[in-house]
XYZ file of C-alpha atoms in Angstrom:
776
model
C -23.843 41.922 -75.214
C -25.229 45.422 -74.646
C -24.790 47.149 -71.305
C -26.013 50.429 -69.957
C -23.164 52.877 -69.596
C -23.130 55.648 -67.047
C -23.357 59.173 -68.387
C -19.783 59.950 -67.344
C -16.995 57.656 -66.149
C -15.993 57.829 -62.507
C -12.325 58.368 -63.323
C -10.438 59.567 -66.370
C -8.205 56.901 -67.834
C -4.549 57.822 -67.501
C -1.883 57.236 -70.103
C -0.080 54.026 -69.202
C -3.092 52.539 -67.398
C -4.459 49.105 -68.230
C -6.825 48.684 -71.150
C -7.803 45.025 -71.120
C -10.595 44.076 -68.739
C -10.298 40.345 -69.365
C -9.284 38.556 -66.156
C -6.658 35.856 -65.973
C -7.797 32.240 -66.481
C -9.479 30.604 -63.487
C -7.135 27.613 -63.648
C -3.460 28.536 -63.563
C -1.409 27.783 -66.643
C 0.600 24.622 -66.147
C 4.275 25.624 -65.732
C 6.865 23.881 -67.860
C 9.599 21.685 -66.424
C 12.208 24.202 -67.536
C 10.492 27.000 -65.591
C 10.491 24.899 -62.429
C 14.148 24.020 -63.022
C 15.119 27.661 -63.470
C 13.293 28.442 -60.232
C 15.418 25.936 -58.350
C 18.578 27.348 -59.889
C 17.509 30.853 -58.810
C 17.277 29.671 -55.202
C 20.723 28.093 -55.376
C 22.221 31.175 -57.034
C 20.861 33.460 -54.325
C 22.306 31.352 -51.496
C 25.667 30.938 -53.225
C 25.916 34.666 -53.986
C 25.201 35.589 -50.381
C 27.813 33.128 -49.124
C 30.241 34.476 -51.722
C 29.697 38.013 -50.519
C 30.108 36.951 -46.899
C 33.373 35.140 -47.551
C 35.087 37.096 -50.320
C 34.080 40.635 -49.380
C 33.457 41.025 -45.669
C 35.788 38.292 -44.447
C 38.493 39.391 -46.862
C 38.358 42.964 -45.649
C 38.645 41.822 -42.035
C 41.493 39.411 -42.807
C 43.429 41.907 -44.916
C 42.842 45.052 -42.866
C 41.779 43.726 -39.499
C 39.570 45.876 -37.358
C 41.388 48.998 -38.515
C 38.787 51.314 -37.100
C 35.681 51.097 -35.022
C 33.713 52.894 -37.745
C 34.649 50.445 -40.483
C 33.901 47.477 -38.241
C 30.504 48.879 -37.313
C 29.709 49.668 -40.936
C 30.723 46.196 -42.064
C 28.578 44.443 -39.455
C 25.527 46.645 -40.030
C 25.842 46.383 -43.815
C 26.091 42.611 -43.594
C 22.975 42.482 -41.389
C 20.995 44.645 -43.813
C 22.113 42.655 -46.868
C 21.379 39.371 -45.077
C 17.809 40.333 -44.174
C 17.067 41.682 -47.651
C 18.554 38.561 -49.246
C 16.513 36.386 -46.884
C 13.283 38.083 -48.017
C 14.299 37.602 -51.664
C 15.048 33.942 -50.947
C 11.630 33.440 -49.307
C 10.009 34.956 -52.400
C 11.802 32.423 -54.580
C 10.943 29.534 -52.255
C 7.232 30.444 -52.098
C 7.160 30.945 -55.846
C 8.684 27.514 -56.370
C 5.991 25.936 -54.201
C 3.309 27.710 -56.251
C 4.729 26.419 -59.527
C 4.658 22.859 -58.245
C 1.066 23.246 -57.013
C -0.047 24.665 -60.369
C 1.653 21.772 -62.160
C -0.022 19.106 -60.012
C -3.510 20.635 -59.691
C -6.337 18.735 -61.414
C -9.728 20.430 -61.532
C -12.634 18.438 -60.108
C -15.288 17.801 -62.820
C -18.628 19.502 -62.308
C -20.515 16.215 -62.211
C -18.421 15.059 -59.235
C -19.292 18.264 -57.356
C -23.008 17.858 -58.037
C -22.915 14.209 -57.018
C -21.115 15.001 -53.776
C -23.528 17.742 -52.701
C -26.562 15.660 -53.658
C -25.555 13.245 -50.891
C -24.404 15.675 -48.198
C -24.081 19.367 -47.625
C -23.780 21.515 -44.530
C -25.427 24.934 -44.407
C -23.252 27.957 -45.142
C -23.634 31.568 -44.027
C -21.935 34.320 -46.021
C -20.983 37.303 -43.851
C -20.331 40.601 -45.663
C -19.076 43.275 -43.230
C -19.666 46.776 -44.541
C -18.887 50.255 -43.227
C -19.732 53.387 -45.226
C -19.479 51.521 -48.514
C -21.072 52.713 -51.723
C -24.407 50.860 -52.069
C -23.562 49.887 -55.640
C -20.341 48.196 -54.496
C -22.169 46.280 -51.751
C -24.955 45.255 -54.116
C -22.534 43.650 -56.582
C -20.806 41.754 -53.767
C -24.098 40.423 -52.396
C -25.209 39.337 -55.868
C -21.964 37.438 -56.439
C -22.557 35.628 -53.133
C -26.269 35.016 -53.697
C -25.665 33.410 -57.103
C -23.291 30.817 -55.690
C -24.477 27.366 -56.750
C -24.543 26.050 -53.192
C -27.375 23.942 -51.710
C -28.052 25.743 -48.411
C -26.855 29.326 -48.529
C -27.660 32.324 -46.363
C -26.153 35.745 -47.150
C -26.042 38.367 -44.380
C -24.964 41.976 -44.853
C -23.359 43.186 -41.603
C -23.970 46.915 -41.788
C -21.693 48.778 -39.392
C -22.684 52.355 -40.240
C -23.998 54.585 -37.423
C -27.672 53.566 -37.330
C -29.168 57.043 -36.797
C -27.295 59.544 -39.009
C -28.393 63.183 -39.059
C -26.796 64.111 -42.375
C -29.430 63.647 -45.124
C -26.939 62.261 -47.662
C -25.578 59.729 -45.171
C -29.091 58.739 -44.110
C -30.097 58.240 -47.732
C -27.079 56.038 -48.417
C -27.802 53.980 -45.307
C -31.437 53.504 -46.310
C -30.296 52.390 -49.751
C -27.841 49.902 -48.214
C -30.528 48.523 -45.886
C -32.744 47.799 -48.882
C -30.147 45.877 -50.922
C -30.692 42.432 -49.391
C -34.463 42.672 -49.673
C -34.192 43.833 -53.276
C -32.025 40.852 -54.224
C -34.365 38.452 -52.425
C -37.332 39.858 -54.361
C -35.451 39.542 -57.655
C -34.560 35.905 -56.933
C -38.150 35.039 -56.082
C -39.186 34.590 -59.743
C -36.537 32.060 -60.840
C -36.661 30.296 -57.475
C -40.427 29.812 -57.744
C -40.119 28.550 -61.316
C -37.474 25.923 -60.596
C -38.504 24.774 -57.141
C -42.266 24.471 -57.739
C -42.183 21.315 -59.859
C -38.950 19.855 -58.471
C -40.588 17.336 -56.048
C -42.819 15.989 -58.830
C -39.876 15.773 -61.199
C -37.809 13.914 -58.600
C -40.661 11.477 -57.856
C -41.234 10.797 -61.567
C -37.606 9.901 -62.167
C -37.512 7.710 -59.084
C -40.627 5.755 -60.171
C -39.860 5.355 -63.875
C -36.099 4.972 -63.660
C -35.839 6.315 -67.205
C -35.462 9.726 -68.768
C -37.685 10.682 -71.681
C -36.622 12.912 -74.537
C -39.307 15.433 -73.551
C -37.867 15.625 -70.020
C -34.431 16.408 -71.442
C -35.802 19.150 -73.705
C -37.843 20.595 -70.857
C -34.749 20.782 -68.663
C -32.833 22.416 -71.528
C -35.587 25.040 -71.789
C -35.269 25.719 -68.040
C -31.540 26.266 -68.422
C -32.104 28.593 -71.369
C -34.711 30.520 -69.379
C -32.274 30.941 -66.478
C -29.537 32.063 -68.870
C -31.851 34.598 -70.523
C -32.955 35.898 -67.108
C -29.324 36.555 -66.120
C -28.517 38.172 -69.467
C -31.475 40.525 -69.144
C -30.222 41.516 -65.720
C -26.724 42.052 -67.156
C -28.123 44.251 -69.935
C -29.887 46.462 -67.373
C -26.779 47.030 -65.248
C -25.161 50.450 -65.316
C -21.454 50.248 -66.090
C -19.184 53.065 -64.952
C -15.822 51.390 -64.313
C -13.803 48.210 -64.767
C -15.260 46.635 -61.614
C -18.764 47.002 -63.029
C -17.546 45.413 -66.259
C -16.210 42.444 -64.315
C -19.495 42.058 -62.447
C -21.516 42.100 -65.661
C -19.209 39.996 -67.826
C -17.784 37.486 -65.350
C -20.399 37.158 -62.581
C -23.697 37.562 -64.450
C -22.806 36.777 -68.053
C -20.309 34.116 -66.969
C -22.995 32.182 -65.110
C -25.450 32.790 -67.945
C -22.971 31.411 -70.463
C -22.351 28.290 -68.415
C -26.094 27.634 -68.072
C -26.569 28.183 -71.809
C -23.755 25.720 -72.533
C -25.501 23.104 -70.392
C -28.747 23.779 -72.266
C -26.941 23.251 -75.575
C -25.537 19.946 -74.303
C -28.992 18.757 -73.217
C -30.494 19.758 -76.560
C -27.745 17.903 -78.404
C -28.446 14.798 -76.320
C -32.165 15.001 -77.122
C -31.403 15.437 -80.833
C -29.467 12.175 -80.679
C -32.394 10.514 -78.843
C -30.130 10.074 -75.828
C -30.323 11.319 -72.278
C -28.220 11.617 -69.115
C -28.830 8.981 -66.473
C -31.711 9.735 -64.044
C -29.365 10.624 -61.218
C -27.568 13.188 -63.369
C -30.884 14.663 -64.488
C -31.830 15.181 -60.843
C -28.480 16.819 -60.129
C -28.912 19.193 -63.066
C -32.397 20.093 -61.876
C -31.123 20.666 -58.339
C -28.458 22.964 -59.706
C -31.069 25.409 -60.970
C -32.912 25.295 -57.658
C -29.726 25.848 -55.651
C -28.464 28.711 -57.825
C -31.507 30.887 -57.134
C -32.425 29.815 -53.587
C -30.160 31.953 -51.385
C -31.701 33.605 -48.328
C -30.659 37.203 -47.691
C -30.729 39.292 -44.549
C -29.246 42.449 -43.049
C -27.903 42.785 -39.510
C -26.751 45.909 -37.674
C -24.918 45.276 -34.413
C -24.967 48.957 -33.451
C -28.736 48.743 -32.962
C -28.097 46.487 -29.940
C -26.587 47.700 -26.685
C -25.711 44.146 -25.662
C -23.246 43.688 -28.562
C -19.739 45.069 -28.884
C -19.454 48.343 -30.784
C -15.651 48.283 -31.150
C -14.811 50.027 -34.409
C -13.204 47.276 -36.461
C -14.179 44.581 -38.937
C -13.252 41.735 -36.590
C -15.788 42.715 -33.927
C -18.464 43.263 -36.565
C -17.976 39.629 -37.567
C -17.666 38.419 -33.968
C -20.910 40.089 -32.914
C -22.931 38.082 -35.440
C -21.003 34.811 -35.135
C -21.580 34.907 -31.373
C -25.348 34.948 -31.972
C -25.432 32.056 -34.446
C -27.490 29.089 -33.339
C -29.259 31.169 -30.697
C -32.770 32.417 -29.962
C -33.221 35.787 -28.317
C -35.848 38.016 -26.784
C -35.522 41.695 -27.596
C -35.790 44.133 -24.690
C -35.757 47.851 -25.383
C -33.249 49.772 -23.299
C -32.197 53.420 -23.095
C -29.000 52.767 -25.120
C -30.547 50.423 -27.670
C -32.135 47.020 -27.782
C -30.811 44.189 -25.626
C -30.778 40.606 -26.865
C -31.434 38.081 -24.096
C -31.125 34.327 -24.790
C -34.291 32.271 -24.459
C -34.881 28.528 -24.361
C -36.005 26.568 -27.404
C -39.516 26.259 -25.925
C -39.972 30.014 -25.462
C -41.038 32.573 -28.033
C -38.154 34.460 -29.624
C -38.005 37.843 -31.334
C -34.666 37.132 -33.052
C -33.544 33.722 -34.314
C -30.081 33.412 -35.854
C -29.594 30.131 -37.768
C -26.408 28.194 -37.217
C -24.139 26.959 -40.020
C -21.391 24.429 -40.559
C -19.408 26.837 -42.729
C -18.860 30.569 -42.784
C -17.778 32.580 -45.776
C -16.349 35.967 -44.830
C -16.385 38.328 -47.790
C -15.271 41.942 -47.949
C -17.857 44.338 -49.337
C -15.600 45.261 -52.269
C -14.901 41.672 -53.367
C -16.588 39.501 -55.991
C -16.761 35.709 -56.268
C -17.011 33.547 -59.340
C -19.962 31.158 -59.495
C -18.482 27.909 -58.153
C -16.324 29.364 -55.367
C -18.407 27.840 -52.550
C -18.911 24.460 -54.188
C -15.248 23.852 -54.908
C -13.905 25.090 -51.585
C -16.428 23.224 -49.432
C -15.867 20.083 -51.518
C -12.171 20.473 -50.728
C -12.886 20.805 -46.984
C -15.093 17.715 -46.977
C -12.445 15.374 -48.348
C -11.208 12.916 -45.681
C -7.605 14.161 -45.877
C -8.704 17.724 -45.098
C -10.657 17.094 -41.905
C -8.328 19.391 -39.923
C -8.296 22.233 -42.452
C -10.030 25.162 -40.758
C -9.831 27.803 -43.495
C -9.570 27.578 -47.252
C -9.639 30.440 -49.716
C -8.483 31.613 -53.102
C -6.256 34.640 -52.424
C -7.951 37.421 -54.334
C -6.796 38.661 -57.710
C -7.120 42.219 -59.001
C -9.751 43.558 -61.368
C -8.203 44.207 -64.762
C -8.641 47.412 -66.709
C -7.473 49.785 -63.946
C -7.960 53.395 -65.102
C -5.014 54.791 -63.106
C -1.343 53.860 -63.193
C -1.102 53.445 -59.442
C -4.093 51.085 -59.381
C -2.479 49.059 -62.137
C 0.739 48.704 -60.123
C -1.176 47.935 -56.930
C -3.055 45.272 -58.898
C 0.235 43.841 -60.153
C 1.539 43.449 -56.585
C -1.806 41.861 -55.627
C -1.498 39.258 -58.389
C 2.106 38.549 -57.368
C 0.927 38.048 -53.786
C -1.665 35.560 -55.060
C 1.170 33.416 -56.405
C 3.182 33.685 -53.191
C 0.207 32.735 -51.004
C -0.382 29.686 -53.172
C 3.251 28.711 -52.737
C 3.140 29.159 -48.973
C 0.410 26.513 -48.853
C 2.855 24.063 -50.419
C 4.964 24.315 -47.250
C 2.052 24.453 -44.792
C 2.567 28.175 -44.117
C -0.836 29.461 -45.264
C -2.218 32.671 -43.806
C -5.867 33.621 -43.825
C -6.330 36.588 -46.179
C -9.368 38.457 -44.911
C -10.941 39.514 -48.218
C -12.586 36.093 -48.605
C -12.377 32.715 -46.892
C -14.479 29.624 -46.186
C -14.178 28.690 -42.505
C -15.303 25.730 -40.459
C -17.345 27.205 -37.657
C -16.234 24.324 -35.427
C -12.640 25.568 -35.751
C -13.630 29.058 -34.651
C -15.259 27.568 -31.555
C -11.841 26.159 -30.613
C -10.144 29.562 -30.600
C -12.973 31.690 -29.189
C -12.156 33.968 -26.249
C -15.045 34.909 -23.956
C -15.112 37.901 -21.643
C -17.728 39.947 -19.826
C -17.992 43.624 -20.757
C -20.559 45.775 -18.980
C -22.567 42.757 -17.920
C -22.764 41.267 -21.424
C -20.849 38.325 -22.836
C -18.455 39.255 -25.656
C -17.113 36.392 -27.781
C -13.992 36.912 -29.884
C -13.562 34.374 -32.639
C -11.504 36.643 -34.873
C -8.856 38.562 -32.959
C -9.065 42.361 -32.958
C -5.850 43.087 -31.032
C -4.163 44.147 -34.271
C -5.531 45.587 -37.508
C -4.412 42.464 -39.424
C -6.910 40.272 -37.612
C -6.767 37.455 -40.167
C -3.022 36.958 -39.651
C -3.333 36.669 -35.890
C -6.278 34.283 -36.156
C -4.200 32.095 -38.497
C -1.624 31.665 -35.723
C -4.366 30.917 -33.167
C -5.822 28.182 -35.376
C -2.409 26.610 -35.879
C -1.790 26.580 -32.138
C -5.015 24.564 -31.691
C -3.991 21.964 -34.256
C -5.854 23.324 -37.280
C -4.334 24.025 -40.671
C -5.144 26.452 -43.485
C -4.956 25.928 -47.242
C -5.219 28.051 -50.374
C -7.211 26.546 -53.234
C -5.043 26.742 -56.390
C -7.463 28.591 -58.669
C -8.530 32.192 -59.283
C -12.104 32.377 -57.985
C -12.188 35.684 -56.077
C -11.408 39.274 -57.002
C -11.094 42.410 -54.920
C -10.637 46.108 -55.546
C -7.229 47.782 -55.259
C -6.769 51.442 -54.227
C -7.050 53.755 -57.250
C -5.084 56.720 -55.852
C -2.167 57.489 -53.554
C -4.317 58.648 -50.628
C -6.364 55.461 -50.363
C -3.267 53.330 -50.989
C -1.573 54.959 -47.983
C -4.443 53.887 -45.725
C -4.297 50.293 -46.961
C -0.521 49.826 -46.885
C -0.089 51.522 -43.530
C -2.649 49.099 -42.078
C -0.848 46.143 -43.669
C 2.417 47.256 -42.029
C 0.780 47.343 -38.577
C 0.712 44.398 -36.230
C 3.057 41.843 -37.754
C 5.705 42.350 -35.087
C 3.065 42.099 -32.349
C 1.990 38.663 -33.568
C 5.499 37.158 -33.685
C 5.438 36.055 -29.999
C 2.326 33.989 -30.776
C 4.284 32.237 -33.521
C 6.927 31.191 -31.009
C 4.209 29.881 -28.689
C 2.745 27.896 -31.577
C 6.209 26.517 -32.272
C 6.495 25.196 -28.714
C 2.902 23.908 -28.623
C 3.159 21.968 -31.871
C 6.504 20.489 -30.843
C 4.925 19.371 -27.563
C 2.049 17.714 -29.486
C 4.364 15.854 -31.833
C 3.711 18.033 -34.911
C 6.761 20.303 -35.099
C 6.938 23.222 -37.511
C 9.396 22.701 -40.351
C 12.173 25.226 -40.827
C 10.743 26.363 -44.166
C 7.311 26.949 -42.664
C 8.854 28.894 -39.786
C 10.960 31.022 -42.131
C 8.027 31.761 -44.442
C 5.739 32.727 -41.578
C 8.335 34.938 -39.913
C 9.127 36.627 -43.230
C 5.421 37.227 -43.917
C 4.881 38.927 -40.560
C 8.126 40.864 -40.120
C 9.664 41.460 -43.557
C 7.959 44.843 -43.947
C 9.760 45.973 -40.787
C 13.268 44.830 -41.639
C 13.008 45.579 -45.353
C 11.788 49.130 -44.694
C 14.454 49.951 -42.140
C 17.132 48.141 -44.156
C 16.349 50.089 -47.312
C 16.226 53.307 -45.284
C 19.756 52.616 -43.967
C 21.031 51.972 -47.472
C 19.459 55.218 -48.681
C 20.683 57.401 -45.839
C 24.033 56.109 -44.623
C 27.176 56.583 -46.757
C 28.715 53.125 -46.407
C 32.386 52.541 -47.185
C 32.792 51.698 -50.875
C 34.918 48.656 -49.977
C 31.748 46.963 -48.649
C 30.037 47.227 -52.002
C 30.503 44.366 -54.416
C 28.989 43.067 -57.648
C 28.233 39.896 -55.700
C 25.477 41.789 -53.835
C 23.844 42.570 -57.164
C 24.183 38.918 -58.185
C 22.379 37.891 -54.974
C 19.426 40.154 -55.823
C 19.379 39.399 -59.557
C 17.480 36.041 -59.377
C 14.757 37.739 -57.314
C 14.190 40.504 -59.847
C 14.345 38.126 -62.806
C 11.823 35.807 -61.173
C 9.503 38.715 -60.368
C 9.729 39.932 -63.948
C 8.797 36.458 -65.150
C 5.866 36.338 -62.706
C 4.642 39.738 -63.887
C 4.556 38.515 -67.474
C 2.799 35.346 -66.301
C 0.109 37.592 -64.736
C -0.331 39.670 -67.899
C 1.921 42.622 -67.046
C 5.239 43.792 -68.505
C 8.693 42.607 -67.443
C 9.782 46.233 -67.085
C 7.179 46.685 -64.344
C 9.790 45.418 -61.869
C 11.376 48.901 -62.042
C 8.015 50.629 -61.644
C 7.215 48.450 -58.622
C 10.630 49.265 -57.118
C 9.928 52.992 -57.433
C 6.383 52.389 -56.205
C 7.802 50.761 -53.047
C 10.276 53.631 -52.603
C 7.524 56.249 -52.354
C 5.642 53.916 -49.981
C 8.718 53.517 -47.752
C 7.632 56.261 -45.300
C 4.159 54.680 -45.114
C 5.597 51.279 -44.205
C 7.959 52.794 -41.645
C 5.059 54.672 -40.055
C 3.047 51.459 -39.867
C 5.904 49.601 -38.178
C 6.377 52.433 -35.680
C 2.668 52.237 -34.855
C 3.126 48.573 -34.009
C 6.020 49.428 -31.697
C 3.894 52.135 -30.117
C 1.159 49.607 -29.363
C 3.734 47.198 -27.932
C 4.929 49.909 -25.511
C 1.616 51.545 -24.584
C -0.710 48.544 -24.872
C -3.319 50.642 -26.702
C -4.944 49.157 -29.790
C -4.221 50.755 -33.131
C -7.405 52.298 -34.573
C -8.752 50.301 -37.499
C -8.552 52.475 -40.629
C -10.713 51.234 -43.497
C -9.493 51.772 -47.017
C -11.576 54.567 -48.592
C -13.646 53.406 -51.559
C -14.920 56.582 -53.169
C -15.342 57.753 -56.725
C -13.244 60.886 -56.168
C -9.571 61.107 -55.217
C -8.605 60.619 -51.569
C -6.283 63.336 -50.256
C -2.976 62.055 -48.868
C -1.575 63.220 -45.488
C 1.031 65.988 -45.681
C 3.923 63.882 -44.332
C 3.462 61.090 -46.858
C 3.231 63.545 -49.768
C 6.414 65.416 -48.821
C 8.467 62.333 -47.883
C 8.860 60.960 -51.471
C 10.217 64.340 -52.583
C 12.667 64.256 -49.682
C 13.826 60.812 -50.828
C 14.528 62.242 -54.296
C 16.308 65.287 -52.851
C 18.450 63.199 -50.514
C 19.308 60.767 -53.326
C 20.473 63.711 -55.446
C 22.552 65.048 -52.540
C 24.076 61.604 -51.967
C 24.859 61.289 -55.686
C 26.659 64.650 -55.733
C 28.588 63.873 -52.554
C 29.647 60.390 -53.676
C 30.736 61.602 -57.114
C 33.021 64.129 -55.447
C 34.347 61.409 -53.143
C 34.641 58.982 -56.104
C 32.493 56.482 -54.193
C 31.093 55.107 -57.435
C 29.103 52.225 -56.001
C 27.080 54.419 -53.646
C 26.729 57.052 -56.391
C 25.203 54.525 -58.783
C 22.796 53.294 -56.099
C 21.737 56.857 -55.254
C 21.195 57.703 -58.931
C 19.137 54.554 -59.424
C 16.915 55.328 -56.430
C 16.517 58.985 -57.313
C 15.532 58.218 -60.906
C 12.962 55.540 -60.008
C 11.507 57.562 -57.117
C 11.101 60.593 -59.404
C 9.406 58.453 -62.034
C 7.089 56.977 -59.403
C 6.116 60.431 -58.126
C 5.312 61.725 -61.604
C 3.433 58.595 -62.674
C 1.581 57.628 -59.497
C 1.174 60.734 -57.346
C 1.322 63.662 -59.758
C 2.733 67.149 -59.285
C -0.639 68.902 -59.179
C -2.140 66.360 -56.772
C 0.929 66.794 -54.557
C 0.467 70.575 -54.520
C -3.212 70.216 -53.637
C -2.512 67.733 -50.822
C 0.309 69.867 -49.400
C -1.953 72.912 -49.438
C -4.719 70.998 -47.709
C -2.276 69.671 -45.128
C -0.902 73.145 -44.375
C -4.252 74.924 -44.220
C -6.536 72.286 -42.749
C -5.918 73.509 -39.204
C -7.196 76.971 -40.174
C -10.702 75.686 -40.827
C -13.212 74.964 -38.107
C -16.291 72.970 -38.863
C -19.347 75.162 -38.524
C -21.696 73.937 -35.842
C -25.445 74.094 -36.517
C -26.982 77.270 -35.181
C -29.157 76.703 -32.175
C -32.608 78.218 -32.095
C -32.992 80.950 -29.482
C -35.542 80.279 -26.800
C -37.441 82.813 -24.748
C -35.986 83.353 -21.272
C -37.733 81.267 -18.683
C -39.331 82.894 -15.663
C -37.789 80.262 -13.480
C -35.088 77.642 -13.994
C -36.884 74.398 -14.815
C -35.699 71.131 -13.407
C -33.953 69.067 -16.121
C -36.144 66.405 -17.664
C -35.345 63.101 -16.024
C -34.605 60.157 -18.327
C -36.336 57.631 -16.124
C -35.512 54.697 -18.420
C -31.778 55.382 -18.162
C -31.965 55.785 -14.376
C -33.906 52.560 -13.919
C -31.533 50.635 -16.186
C -28.140 52.155 -15.348
C -28.663 53.583 -11.880
C -26.011 56.291 -11.518
C -22.942 55.926 -13.663
C -20.482 56.590 -10.821
C -22.479 54.799 -8.154
C -22.880 57.993 -6.090
C -25.808 60.426 -6.177
C -24.391 63.945 -6.729
C -25.226 66.495 -4.002
C -24.244 70.193 -4.243
C -21.398 71.091 -1.931
C -22.533 72.529 1.403
C -26.131 71.313 1.175
C -27.675 68.446 2.991
C -30.098 66.011 1.449
C -32.905 67.594 3.451
C -32.143 71.084 2.143
C -31.893 69.772 -1.401
C -35.230 68.006 -1.097
C -36.823 71.153 0.301
C -35.557 73.236 -2.640
C -36.817 70.690 -5.173
C -40.230 70.687 -3.514
C -40.476 74.478 -3.507
C -39.488 74.697 -7.155
C -42.075 72.099 -8.105
C -44.750 74.059 -6.213
C -43.798 77.284 -8.039
C -44.061 75.507 -11.397
C -47.486 74.196 -10.463
C -48.664 77.709 -9.485
C -47.388 79.168 -12.744
C -49.504 76.822 -14.856
C -52.561 76.715 -12.614
C -55.783 77.979 -14.247
């Protein structure tokens, strides 16, 4: 298939980057019995090794030497705590992985005919919400197309633009205008196929109902419709400009993938007609409906910052909450001095704004793409009788293949590993909502909504915005109210990973924020579920606690091991044996996801250079816990050019290398061979990670920018000089603001030492002078 290629690629492909752009299979490969058995043995080996270390190393030292010194005792206790927490995180990885393997083994894909039959009988409307802030219009357009082409019966796609609505910069204003036009452009493009397939559908349905038979001509006509739809999608794919691996995925998997599936159906129908056979009438209707549904999405754009009555808090959660709070309502628009105000009106009154309600919501990040049957399969799952209390289902996103940079490739590898772990957590009932994409029962959100009055307007919080990991906190809220969450065991969603160190810092620092703040809610859920007769299992509790707090204890634990020169008697090969199953399992998972086994060492070095970022994120959480101030929501930059990294996070990896070298030299002199080997290992992998993922020249540039940024002052626009006035005019009164707000402080300001009478007299005299000056 031919595709338009951009004149120049957005990024140069680095040596060691990923070349294949073919994504992993949608359905996970069925694991063998031996792989599941080895996974169980890895769990047992980790526990036994930790117990062995506890008994034969620490206990032995205490029994043989006693508490010979306060320093040794303190070192032994602290080292045991660090090793225990790190081993616990490794054990939770192995447990979650084991749950994923069992889910992949037992999963049976629902046939397409069963999906079509189910939705022919019943389907609730769905609204797709795509929050966007300062995104590239091309990125947003691809996301909206992947949502609009979902084969779902009643679909509405809404772009929630959160950009400042009145920019003064021409480039920003142009980008905003382009983003505002995306939804309308897609709707216009869909109009042609929608009109073709929906125009004759009632007649076709009536004919089949009356005759009860399917003619050969009807089968061939339906095959031609499927071929026409396939050709329409392929023409669109051919006209797409391709500049990176994400564009390739959109063209090949979203557009061409749907086109190929429609063409395959056309071939099947043609083969049936050639054999003078036909599907049953009901199946013919379902196949016809499929074409209508695929091209019938409604699209709209909503900007909350145009309305003074909606929250303008700068985070994704409140962007979603602002729209969800309006759903199912009718509103009159009143113009105010700070923006329009939406006032609810009764069903019998005329409304300026009507926001349709929906049974299901699909939240989708603006840099994510969905495969064609995402909505059908996930809603079908929710509508099974056994899943009546499932509030959220999702497919944890996978990474786009073909990353042009080494750091994006490694970030994608960790993303694909996380996909496996999230699937395994569902096996134990410990699912967390991952915000990039999710199908949500709106009824469940109504159970956890918090309502408050801000400035005279009602603000409804469905998704919590207290922390920057709003999806994690909302998962705990849903569980407290008796709802569950579940990951669907297929790969149906994909999302971008940061392509450079600067943007990765923003993402990972945000991920490290907030987990500790949410832990108290987990304990409240524990008590609430026990009171209601649905106690949390120990494995679920351990997995949830590890998910929320492991970044904190792993970061500080690794920092202690790097910095503090522990007594060599505390080191033991048993510690290595406790960690070995974890690294072997991760290497196996990397190969399962299409990477190399040796990437475990690259990921270790990758995490070393990110250690200061994680520590900073944890400290931010502690700062919020002490001060009570929310952490600002930092969106991951998605730009074509490189994002500069902050000075501290560029210098810190070099300090880790320098300190590891110092520790190595010191321990070699002291013949502390265990610590020396650990320091050499860390120094080597951190150096490799710096050279491969950050780069010497990029580091120099970012350090220079960090050191000199304070020297530059942004030039303010020059104000035009005005001729001196003969008299001082009275400031123009904004009468709309006065009538609406009154006075902000509640008191009318009066100059000190003047009475109201004197002030009124002066105002009157000034007005008279102005009138005399302009009199003819």
